[in-house]
mmCIF file of C-alpha atoms and ligand atoms in Angstrom:
data_model
loop_
_atom_site.group_PDB
_atom_site.id
_atom_site.type_symbol
_atom_site.label_atom_id
_atom_site.label_comp_id
_atom_site.label_asym_id
_atom_site.label_seq_id
_atom_site.Cartn_x
_atom_site.Cartn_y
_atom_site.Cartn_z
ATOM 1 C CA MET A 1 4.648 32.114 -44.868
ATOM 2 C CA ASP A 2 8.111 30.729 -44.452
ATOM 3 C CA LEU A 3 8.243 26.958 -44.803
ATOM 4 C CA VAL A 4 11.282 26.627 -42.576
ATOM 5 C CA PRO A 5 10.303 27.329 -38.966
ATOM 6 C CA SER A 6 12.030 30.406 -37.626
ATOM 7 C CA GLY A 7 14.382 30.207 -34.691
ATOM 8 C CA THR A 8 11.891 31.679 -32.231
ATOM 9 C CA LEU A 9 9.207 29.214 -33.332
ATOM 10 C CA VAL A 10 11.554 26.282 -32.748
ATOM 11 C CA VAL A 11 12.393 27.630 -29.294
ATOM 12 C CA ARG A 12 8.713 28.106 -28.476
ATOM 13 C CA VAL A 13 7.753 24.613 -29.587
ATOM 14 C CA ALA A 14 10.682 23.149 -27.647
ATOM 15 C CA LEU A 15 9.665 25.071 -24.530
ATOM 16 C CA ALA A 16 6.039 23.971 -24.883
ATOM 17 C CA ALA A 17 7.176 20.346 -25.266
ATOM 18 C CA LEU A 18 9.395 20.711 -22.193
ATOM 19 C CA VAL A 19 6.507 22.117 -20.151
ATOM 20 C CA LEU A 20 4.283 19.191 -21.205
ATOM 21 C CA LEU A 21 7.052 16.699 -20.455
ATOM 22 C CA VAL A 22 8.000 17.908 -16.999
ATOM 23 C CA GLY A 23 4.371 18.717 -16.182
ATOM 24 C CA GLY A 24 3.888 14.976 -15.790
ATOM 25 C CA CYS A 25 6.674 14.780 -13.232
ATOM 26 C CA ALA A 26 5.695 15.019 -9.602
ATOM 27 C CA TRP A 27 7.986 13.072 -7.371
ATOM 28 C CA ASP A 28 5.510 12.614 -4.538
ATOM 29 C CA GLY A 29 2.243 12.945 -6.475
ATOM 30 C CA PRO A 30 -0.792 11.005 -5.235
ATOM 31 C CA MET A 31 -0.059 8.304 -7.827
ATOM 32 C CA SER A 32 3.734 8.271 -7.555
ATOM 33 C CA THR A 33 5.461 4.934 -8.080
ATOM 34 C CA VAL A 34 8.741 6.202 -6.635
ATOM 35 C CA VAL A 35 7.657 7.211 -3.137
ATOM 36 C CA PRO A 36 6.527 3.925 -1.588
ATOM 37 C CA GLY A 37 3.818 3.871 1.068
ATOM 38 C CA SER A 38 3.896 0.152 1.888
ATOM 39 C CA ASP A 39 6.274 -2.813 2.171
ATOM 40 C CA PHE A 40 4.959 -4.130 -1.160
ATOM 41 C CA ALA A 41 5.646 -0.805 -2.898
ATOM 42 C CA ARG A 42 9.129 -0.607 -1.363
ATOM 43 C CA ALA A 43 10.039 -4.063 -2.670
ATOM 44 C CA THR A 44 8.725 -3.178 -6.139
ATOM 45 C CA LEU A 45 10.610 0.127 -6.130
ATOM 46 C CA TRP A 46 13.854 -1.612 -5.220
ATOM 47 C CA LEU A 47 13.539 -3.842 -8.298
ATOM 48 C CA TYR A 48 12.484 -0.908 -10.467
ATOM 49 C CA ALA A 49 15.527 1.082 -9.330
ATOM 50 C CA LEU A 50 17.865 -1.871 -9.961
ATOM 51 C CA ILE A 51 16.610 -2.272 -13.544
ATOM 52 C CA THR A 52 16.649 1.492 -14.155
ATOM 53 C CA TRP A 53 20.284 1.838 -13.048
ATOM 54 C CA ILE A 54 21.449 -1.203 -15.026
ATOM 55 C CA THR A 55 19.751 0.011 -18.208
ATOM 56 C CA ALA A 56 20.938 3.601 -17.648
ATOM 57 C CA VAL A 57 24.572 2.477 -17.419
ATOM 58 C CA ILE A 58 24.190 0.290 -20.523
ATOM 59 C CA GLY A 59 22.513 3.116 -22.426
ATOM 60 C CA LEU A 60 25.275 5.538 -21.467
ATOM 61 C CA LEU A 61 28.002 3.079 -22.536
ATOM 62 C CA VAL A 62 26.318 2.438 -25.882
ATOM 63 C CA PHE A 63 26.006 6.140 -26.660
ATOM 64 C CA VAL A 64 29.595 6.914 -25.628
ATOM 65 C CA VAL A 65 30.934 4.090 -27.828
ATOM 66 C CA LEU A 66 28.622 5.148 -30.659
ATOM 67 C CA LEU A 67 29.843 8.748 -30.477
ATOM 68 C CA TRP A 68 33.456 7.636 -30.398
ATOM 69 C CA ILE A 69 32.938 5.419 -33.476
ATOM 70 C CA LEU A 70 31.129 8.203 -35.372
ATOM 71 C CA VAL A 71 34.016 10.578 -34.802
ATOM 72 C CA ARG A 72 36.916 8.144 -35.081
ATOM 73 C CA PHE A 73 35.748 6.406 -38.265
ATOM 74 C CA ARG A 74 34.050 9.278 -40.074
ATOM 75 C CA ALA A 75 34.606 9.493 -43.840
ATOM 76 C CA ARG A 76 37.525 11.648 -44.890
ATOM 77 C CA PRO A 77 38.279 12.748 -48.437
ATOM 78 C CA GLU A 78 41.197 10.851 -49.946
ATOM 79 C CA ALA A 79 41.219 8.370 -47.027
ATOM 80 C CA PRO A 80 41.869 4.768 -48.084
ATOM 81 C CA LEU A 81 39.163 2.105 -47.691
ATOM 82 C CA PRO A 82 39.222 0.941 -44.035
ATOM 83 C CA ALA A 83 40.068 -2.652 -43.182
ATOM 84 C CA GLN A 84 37.144 -4.917 -44.138
ATOM 85 C CA ILE A 85 36.312 -7.400 -41.358
ATOM 86 C CA ARG A 86 34.052 -10.403 -41.756
ATOM 87 C CA GLY A 87 33.321 -12.378 -38.574
ATOM 88 C CA HIS A 88 35.057 -11.855 -35.259
ATOM 89 C CA THR A 89 34.756 -14.800 -32.897
ATOM 90 C CA LEU A 90 35.728 -12.949 -29.723
ATOM 91 C CA MET A 91 33.248 -10.104 -30.317
ATOM 92 C CA GLU A 92 30.443 -12.476 -31.211
ATOM 93 C CA ILE A 93 30.963 -14.504 -28.054
ATOM 94 C CA ALA A 94 31.141 -11.283 -26.017
ATOM 95 C CA TRP A 95 27.888 -9.816 -27.335
ATOM 96 C CA THR A 96 26.106 -13.094 -26.696
ATOM 97 C CA ILE A 97 27.378 -13.660 -23.173
ATOM 98 C CA VAL A 98 27.155 -10.077 -21.850
ATOM 99 C CA PRO A 99 23.426 -9.580 -22.631
ATOM 100 C CA ALA A 100 22.700 -13.050 -21.226
ATOM 101 C CA LEU A 101 24.425 -12.039 -17.978
ATOM 102 C CA VAL A 102 22.505 -8.758 -17.862
ATOM 103 C CA LEU A 103 19.216 -10.610 -18.340
ATOM 104 C CA LEU A 104 20.174 -13.044 -15.594
ATOM 105 C CA VAL A 105 20.916 -10.216 -13.153
ATOM 106 C CA ILE A 106 17.484 -8.730 -13.918
ATOM 107 C CA ALA A 107 15.584 -12.029 -14.018
ATOM 108 C CA VAL A 108 16.680 -13.530 -10.701
ATOM 109 C CA PRO A 109 15.392 -10.746 -8.393
ATOM 110 C CA THR A 110 12.331 -10.220 -10.620
ATOM 111 C CA ILE A 111 11.235 -13.847 -10.334
ATOM 112 C CA GLN A 112 12.071 -13.891 -6.631
ATOM 113 C CA LEU A 113 9.960 -10.806 -5.980
ATOM 114 C CA THR A 114 7.091 -12.103 -8.116
ATOM 115 C CA PHE A 115 6.867 -15.285 -6.089
ATOM 116 C CA ARG A 116 7.448 -13.514 -2.789
ATOM 117 C CA THR A 117 4.600 -11.028 -3.303
ATOM 118 C CA GLN A 118 2.257 -13.712 -4.648
ATOM 119 C CA GLY A 119 2.662 -16.179 -1.843
ATOM 120 C CA VAL A 120 2.809 -13.960 1.230
ATOM 121 C CA ALA A 121 1.329 -15.724 4.210
ATOM 122 C CA ALA A 122 -1.008 -13.259 5.891
ATOM 123 C CA PRO A 123 -0.291 -12.499 9.545
ATOM 124 C CA ARG A 124 -3.071 -13.794 11.784
ATOM 125 C CA ASP A 125 -4.164 -10.321 12.893
ATOM 126 C CA ALA A 126 -4.277 -8.997 9.310
ATOM 127 C CA LEU A 127 -7.269 -6.907 8.329
ATOM 128 C CA ARG A 128 -9.263 -8.640 5.592
ATOM 129 C CA VAL A 129 -10.928 -6.691 2.806
ATOM 130 C CA THR A 130 -12.770 -8.120 -0.166
ATOM 131 C CA VAL A 131 -12.224 -5.859 -3.167
ATOM 132 C CA ARG A 132 -14.751 -6.227 -5.954
ATOM 133 C CA GLY A 133 -14.177 -4.509 -9.276
ATOM 134 C CA TRP A 134 -17.451 -3.575 -10.959
ATOM 135 C CA GLN A 135 -18.094 -1.691 -14.186
ATOM 136 C CA TRP A 136 -17.034 1.123 -13.193
ATOM 137 C CA TRP A 137 -16.562 1.394 -9.468
ATOM 138 C CA TRP A 138 -14.932 -0.426 -6.560
ATOM 139 C CA GLU A 139 -16.677 -2.216 -3.728
ATOM 140 C CA PHE A 140 -14.853 -2.775 -0.434
ATOM 141 C CA ARG A 141 -16.223 -5.275 2.070
ATOM 142 C CA TYR A 142 -14.690 -5.769 5.505
ATOM 143 C CA PRO A 143 -16.090 -9.202 6.422
ATOM 144 C CA ASP A 144 -14.773 -9.186 10.002
ATOM 145 C CA LEU A 145 -16.053 -5.673 10.692
ATOM 146 C CA ASP A 146 -19.367 -6.003 8.884
ATOM 147 C CA VAL A 147 -18.710 -2.826 6.911
ATOM 148 C CA VAL A 148 -19.353 -2.281 3.195
ATOM 149 C CA THR A 149 -18.266 0.810 1.305
ATOM 150 C CA ALA A 150 -17.295 1.915 -2.190
ATOM 151 C CA ASN A 151 -14.481 3.709 -4.020
ATOM 152 C CA GLU A 152 -12.718 4.873 -0.855
ATOM 153 C CA LEU A 153 -10.823 2.241 1.072
ATOM 154 C CA HIS A 154 -9.895 3.091 4.643
ATOM 155 C CA LEU A 155 -6.924 1.266 6.157
ATOM 156 C CA PRO A 156 -5.088 1.616 9.460
ATOM 157 C CA VAL A 157 -1.390 2.446 9.182
ATOM 158 C CA GLY A 158 1.086 -0.232 10.228
ATOM 159 C CA ARG A 159 -1.330 -3.168 10.163
ATOM 160 C CA ALA A 160 -1.097 -5.882 7.508
ATOM 161 C CA VAL A 161 -4.063 -6.057 5.176
ATOM 162 C CA VAL A 162 -5.181 -8.886 2.896
ATOM 163 C CA LEU A 163 -7.044 -7.664 -0.174
ATOM 164 C CA ASP A 164 -9.067 -10.492 -1.737
ATOM 165 C CA LEU A 165 -9.780 -9.461 -5.314
ATOM 166 C CA GLU A 166 -13.052 -10.528 -6.914
ATOM 167 C CA GLY A 167 -14.466 -9.737 -10.333
ATOM 168 C CA PRO A 168 -18.255 -9.953 -10.528
ATOM 169 C CA ASP A 169 -18.406 -8.834 -14.189
ATOM 170 C CA VAL A 170 -15.316 -8.385 -16.376
ATOM 171 C CA ILE A 171 -11.552 -8.223 -15.822
ATOM 172 C CA HIS A 172 -10.283 -5.135 -14.007
ATOM 173 C CA SER A 173 -6.936 -4.373 -12.415
ATOM 174 C CA PHE A 174 -6.473 -2.951 -8.929
ATOM 175 C CA TRP A 175 -3.684 -0.401 -8.883
ATOM 176 C CA VAL A 176 -2.702 2.026 -6.155
ATOM 177 C CA PRO A 177 0.839 3.010 -7.222
ATOM 178 C CA ARG A 178 2.032 4.265 -3.833
ATOM 179 C CA LEU A 179 0.928 1.002 -2.195
ATOM 180 C CA GLY A 180 2.344 -1.402 -4.770
ATOM 181 C CA GLY A 181 2.034 -2.996 -8.174
ATOM 182 C CA LYS A 182 -1.061 -3.747 -10.196
ATOM 183 C CA ARG A 183 -2.992 -6.966 -9.733
ATOM 184 C CA ASP A 184 -5.735 -8.180 -12.015
ATOM 185 C CA VAL A 185 -9.267 -8.701 -10.765
ATOM 186 C CA VAL A 186 -10.470 -11.702 -12.732
ATOM 187 C CA PRO A 187 -13.964 -13.249 -12.663
ATOM 188 C CA GLY A 188 -13.817 -16.806 -11.324
ATOM 189 C CA ARG A 189 -10.296 -16.429 -9.993
ATOM 190 C CA HIS A 190 -9.069 -15.542 -6.541
ATOM 191 C CA ASN A 191 -6.188 -13.074 -6.585
ATOM 192 C CA ARG A 192 -4.936 -11.303 -3.535
ATOM 193 C CA ILE A 193 -2.525 -8.675 -2.331
ATOM 194 C CA VAL A 194 -0.962 -8.684 1.114
ATOM 195 C CA LEU A 195 0.649 -5.439 2.225
ATOM 196 C CA THR A 196 1.217 -3.196 5.205
ATOM 197 C CA PRO A 197 0.593 0.527 4.664
ATOM 198 C CA GLU A 198 3.534 2.372 6.189
ATOM 199 C CA ARG A 199 2.539 6.016 6.112
ATOM 200 C CA PRO A 200 -0.762 7.787 6.583
ATOM 201 C CA GLY A 201 -2.203 9.773 3.730
ATOM 202 C CA GLU A 202 -4.486 9.608 0.758
ATOM 203 C CA HIS A 203 -3.212 7.362 -2.000
ATOM 204 C CA TRP A 204 -4.944 7.443 -5.369
ATOM 205 C CA GLY A 205 -5.624 4.409 -7.491
ATOM 206 C CA GLN A 206 -6.999 3.563 -10.892
ATOM 207 C CA CYS A 207 -8.363 0.534 -12.709
ATOM 208 C CA ALA A 208 -5.465 -0.517 -14.910
ATOM 209 C CA GLU A 209 -7.103 -3.024 -17.254
ATOM 210 C CA PHE A 210 -9.410 -1.873 -20.028
ATOM 211 C CA CYS A 211 -12.899 -2.848 -18.896
ATOM 212 C CA GLY A 212 -15.291 -0.890 -21.099
ATOM 213 C CA ALA A 213 -16.552 2.601 -21.825
ATOM 214 C CA SER A 214 -15.755 4.156 -18.441
ATOM 215 C CA HIS A 215 -12.535 2.303 -17.678
ATOM 216 C CA ALA A 216 -10.782 5.667 -17.398
ATOM 217 C CA ASN A 217 -13.447 6.769 -14.901
ATOM 218 C CA MET A 218 -12.793 3.910 -12.485
ATOM 219 C CA GLY A 219 -10.641 5.568 -9.885
ATOM 220 C CA LEU A 220 -10.325 4.910 -6.184
ATOM 221 C CA ARG A 221 -8.754 6.388 -3.082
ATOM 222 C CA VAL A 222 -7.060 4.622 -0.235
ATOM 223 C CA ILE A 223 -7.149 6.582 2.990
ATOM 224 C CA VAL A 224 -4.476 5.297 5.344
ATOM 225 C CA GLN A 225 -5.034 6.617 8.844
ATOM 226 C CA ALA A 226 -3.887 6.216 12.424
ATOM 227 C CA SER A 227 -5.424 3.254 14.190
ATOM 228 C CA ALA A 228 -7.719 5.376 16.388
ATOM 229 C CA GLU A 229 -8.996 7.353 13.382
ATOM 230 C CA PHE A 230 -9.647 4.127 11.514
ATOM 231 C CA ASP A 231 -11.604 2.735 14.483
ATOM 232 C CA ALA A 232 -13.648 5.938 14.590
ATOM 233 C CA TRP A 233 -14.377 5.586 10.873
ATOM 234 C CA VAL A 234 -15.496 1.974 11.387
ATOM 235 C CA ALA A 235 -17.768 3.060 14.239
ATOM 236 C CA ARG A 236 -19.367 5.688 11.981
ATOM 237 C CA GLN A 237 -19.919 3.099 9.241
ATOM 238 C CA LYS A 238 -21.642 0.760 11.678
ATOM 239 C CA ALA A 239 -23.872 3.430 13.176
ATOM 240 C CA ALA A 240 -27.258 4.139 11.626
ATOM 241 C CA PRO A 241 -27.205 7.304 9.504
ATOM 242 C CA ALA A 242 -28.879 10.315 11.106
ATOM 243 C CA GLU A 243 -32.555 10.786 10.270
ATOM 244 C CA PRO A 244 -32.879 13.484 7.570
ATOM 245 C CA ALA A 245 -34.983 16.614 7.982
ATOM 246 C CA GLY A 246 -36.454 19.209 5.605
ATOM 247 C CA LEU A 247 -35.302 18.931 2.000
ATOM 248 C CA ALA A 248 -33.237 15.826 2.835
ATOM 249 C CA ALA A 249 -36.337 14.100 4.260
ATOM 250 C CA GLU A 250 -38.090 14.800 0.961
ATOM 251 C CA GLY A 251 -35.079 13.310 -0.814
ATOM 252 C CA LYS A 252 -35.300 10.186 1.314
ATOM 253 C CA ALA A 253 -38.937 9.712 0.318
ATOM 254 C CA ILE A 254 -38.073 10.132 -3.375
ATOM 255 C CA PHE A 255 -35.164 7.694 -3.028
ATOM 256 C CA ALA A 256 -37.349 5.120 -1.274
ATOM 257 C CA ARG A 257 -40.050 5.130 -3.937
ATOM 258 C CA SER A 258 -37.854 5.197 -7.059
ATOM 259 C CA ALA A 259 -35.662 2.691 -8.865
ATOM 260 C CA CYS A 260 -32.687 3.605 -6.613
ATOM 261 C CA VAL A 261 -33.672 0.932 -4.084
ATOM 262 C CA GLY A 262 -33.262 -1.852 -6.663
ATOM 263 C CA CYS A 263 -29.494 -1.374 -6.843
ATOM 264 C CA HIS A 264 -28.320 0.528 -3.759
ATOM 265 C CA THR A 265 -28.231 -0.340 -0.091
ATOM 266 C CA ILE A 266 -28.916 2.322 2.496
ATOM 267 C CA ALA A 267 -29.091 0.802 5.963
ATOM 268 C CA GLY A 268 -32.695 0.751 7.125
ATOM 269 C CA VAL A 269 -34.063 1.924 3.749
ATOM 270 C CA SER A 270 -33.077 -0.423 0.912
ATOM 271 C CA GLY A 271 -31.015 -3.502 0.172
ATOM 272 C CA GLY A 272 -29.926 -3.461 -3.488
ATOM 273 C CA VAL A 273 -26.490 -4.915 -4.203
ATOM 274 C CA LEU A 274 -25.771 -4.009 -7.846
ATOM 275 C CA GLY A 275 -24.583 -0.466 -7.166
ATOM 276 C CA PRO A 276 -22.419 1.133 -4.491
ATOM 277 C CA ASN A 277 -23.597 0.927 -0.883
ATOM 278 C CA LEU A 278 -24.772 4.442 0.005
ATOM 279 C CA SER A 279 -25.376 4.053 3.754
ATOM 280 C CA HIS A 280 -22.618 6.554 4.539
ATOM 281 C CA PHE A 281 -22.240 8.126 1.117
ATOM 282 C CA GLY A 282 -21.898 11.662 2.507
ATOM 283 C CA GLY A 283 -18.726 10.658 4.325
ATOM 284 C CA ARG A 284 -16.882 10.028 1.054
ATOM 285 C CA THR A 285 -14.827 12.780 -0.531
ATOM 286 C CA MET A 286 -15.448 11.889 -4.173
ATOM 287 C CA LEU A 287 -18.376 10.969 -6.382
ATOM 288 C CA ALA A 288 -18.735 8.358 -9.177
ATOM 289 C CA ALA A 289 -15.452 6.488 -8.532
ATOM 290 C CA GLY A 290 -13.199 9.495 -8.126
ATOM 291 C CA MET A 291 -14.679 11.697 -10.877
ATOM 292 C CA TRP A 292 -15.823 14.783 -8.899
ATOM 293 C CA PRO A 293 -15.807 16.153 -5.356
ATOM 294 C CA ASN A 294 -18.821 14.863 -3.450
ATOM 295 C CA THR A 295 -20.830 18.107 -3.175
ATOM 296 C CA PRO A 296 -24.644 18.534 -3.186
ATOM 297 C CA ASP A 297 -24.467 20.319 -6.574
ATOM 298 C CA ASN A 298 -22.407 17.565 -8.173
ATOM 299 C CA VAL A 299 -24.623 14.834 -6.711
ATOM 300 C CA ALA A 300 -27.748 16.622 -7.963
ATOM 301 C CA ALA A 301 -26.258 16.827 -11.475
ATOM 302 C CA TRP A 302 -25.351 13.167 -11.218
ATOM 303 C CA VAL A 303 -28.772 11.796 -10.225
ATOM 304 C CA ARG A 304 -30.390 14.124 -12.758
ATOM 305 C CA ASP A 305 -28.482 12.627 -15.689
ATOM 306 C CA PRO A 306 -25.788 10.049 -14.880
ATOM 307 C CA GLN A 307 -25.552 8.888 -18.497
ATOM 308 C CA ARG A 308 -24.323 12.289 -19.593
ATOM 309 C CA LEU A 309 -21.685 12.507 -16.876
ATOM 310 C CA LYS A 310 -20.204 9.014 -17.067
ATOM 311 C CA PRO A 311 -20.237 7.213 -20.418
ATOM 312 C CA GLY A 312 -21.846 3.779 -20.273
ATOM 313 C CA VAL A 313 -22.720 4.021 -16.575
ATOM 314 C CA LYS A 314 -25.100 1.259 -15.456
ATOM 315 C CA MET A 315 -27.210 3.697 -13.461
ATOM 316 C CA PRO A 316 -30.316 4.524 -15.497
ATOM 317 C CA ASP A 317 -31.823 7.949 -15.989
ATOM 318 C CA LEU A 318 -34.404 8.118 -13.180
ATOM 319 C CA GLY A 319 -36.411 10.879 -14.803
ATOM 320 C CA LEU A 320 -36.105 13.169 -11.781
ATOM 321 C CA THR A 321 -36.851 16.884 -12.024
ATOM 322 C CA ASP A 322 -34.210 19.403 -10.947
ATOM 323 C CA GLU A 323 -36.065 19.928 -7.654
ATOM 324 C CA GLN A 324 -36.260 16.204 -6.968
ATOM 325 C CA ALA A 325 -32.572 15.750 -7.832
ATOM 326 C CA LYS A 326 -31.667 18.510 -5.355
ATOM 327 C CA ALA A 327 -33.691 16.828 -2.619
ATOM 328 C CA VAL A 328 -32.089 13.430 -3.275
ATOM 329 C CA ALA A 329 -28.641 15.073 -3.273
ATOM 330 C CA ALA A 330 -29.390 16.762 0.066
ATOM 331 C CA TYR A 331 -30.412 13.395 1.494
ATOM 332 C CA LEU A 332 -27.410 11.435 0.151
ATOM 333 C CA THR A 333 -24.727 13.979 1.052
ATOM 334 C CA GLY A 334 -26.200 14.121 4.561
ATOM 335 C CA LEU A 335 -25.539 10.395 5.086
ATOM 336 C CA LYS A 336 -22.251 10.800 6.932
HETATM 337 CU CU1 CUA B 401 -12.199 -1.525 -14.508
HETATM 338 CU CU2 CUA B 401 -10.786 -0.777 -16.214
#
């Protein structure tokens, strides 16, 4: 085999690298940081764009000057030794002052924005949501609405929301790129985010602070909807889930007599608080903090052997048979 890669191989590798590189680019992807969906995200994007343009211009200048120097002062045979310079007061002052000015231009708006987004006074009619980051899922409590849900946060478009961040176990970081920057969820500390979602849609989020084995499996979704749709969702959350029948009724009985009840709340059935509230589990689109679509098959696989599907998950193996898992899945996915 030839040790020097042939031309076609180089082209192929370059093309493969290009595909991988641009494959990560989606301007308006569900986790885009450049298509803002809230006032907070817009302010962050403005700063991001400012810094990007400043650094792009500097980078371009540096490379143009570098190229010019490489060509202009390249070694030539027989050329005499160029002038030897030691110390140049004007240049040294220039390359001290110019970077200091650049840093100042970046620092002033950065510090301003940091303080502005930290100290936002919440409008009086703001919706309040307590966000709790658990290993490895998200709990959302709406104290004024008496609604508790998990992993999928519903918000009405155009109304300010105050997210109070609480960490019951370890440090996490709440990050929904299209709605704004990351903010840490720290045990014993009260952090908050105030923002107004500006366009309806499904925005994806992800825990952004390493928090253990399934940190990467700690996703979330924010569903921003029209006010009337949000009210309808709230009404569904407050209503009692429909009484199951057939296989689902069997599943309910299995749920009620197994360890599930120690950790999960289902209105009218159990009151555990260590795991996600499942009262309206079937109304969520995803399972296990954004890992899979919430289908009966996936839920059955999950309750059958959660440890295999999500490394480190706190949910124990319940020792259910395949038939029992199917019944429990029918029950849970029916809880709309
Ligand atoms: Cu929670 Cu990383």
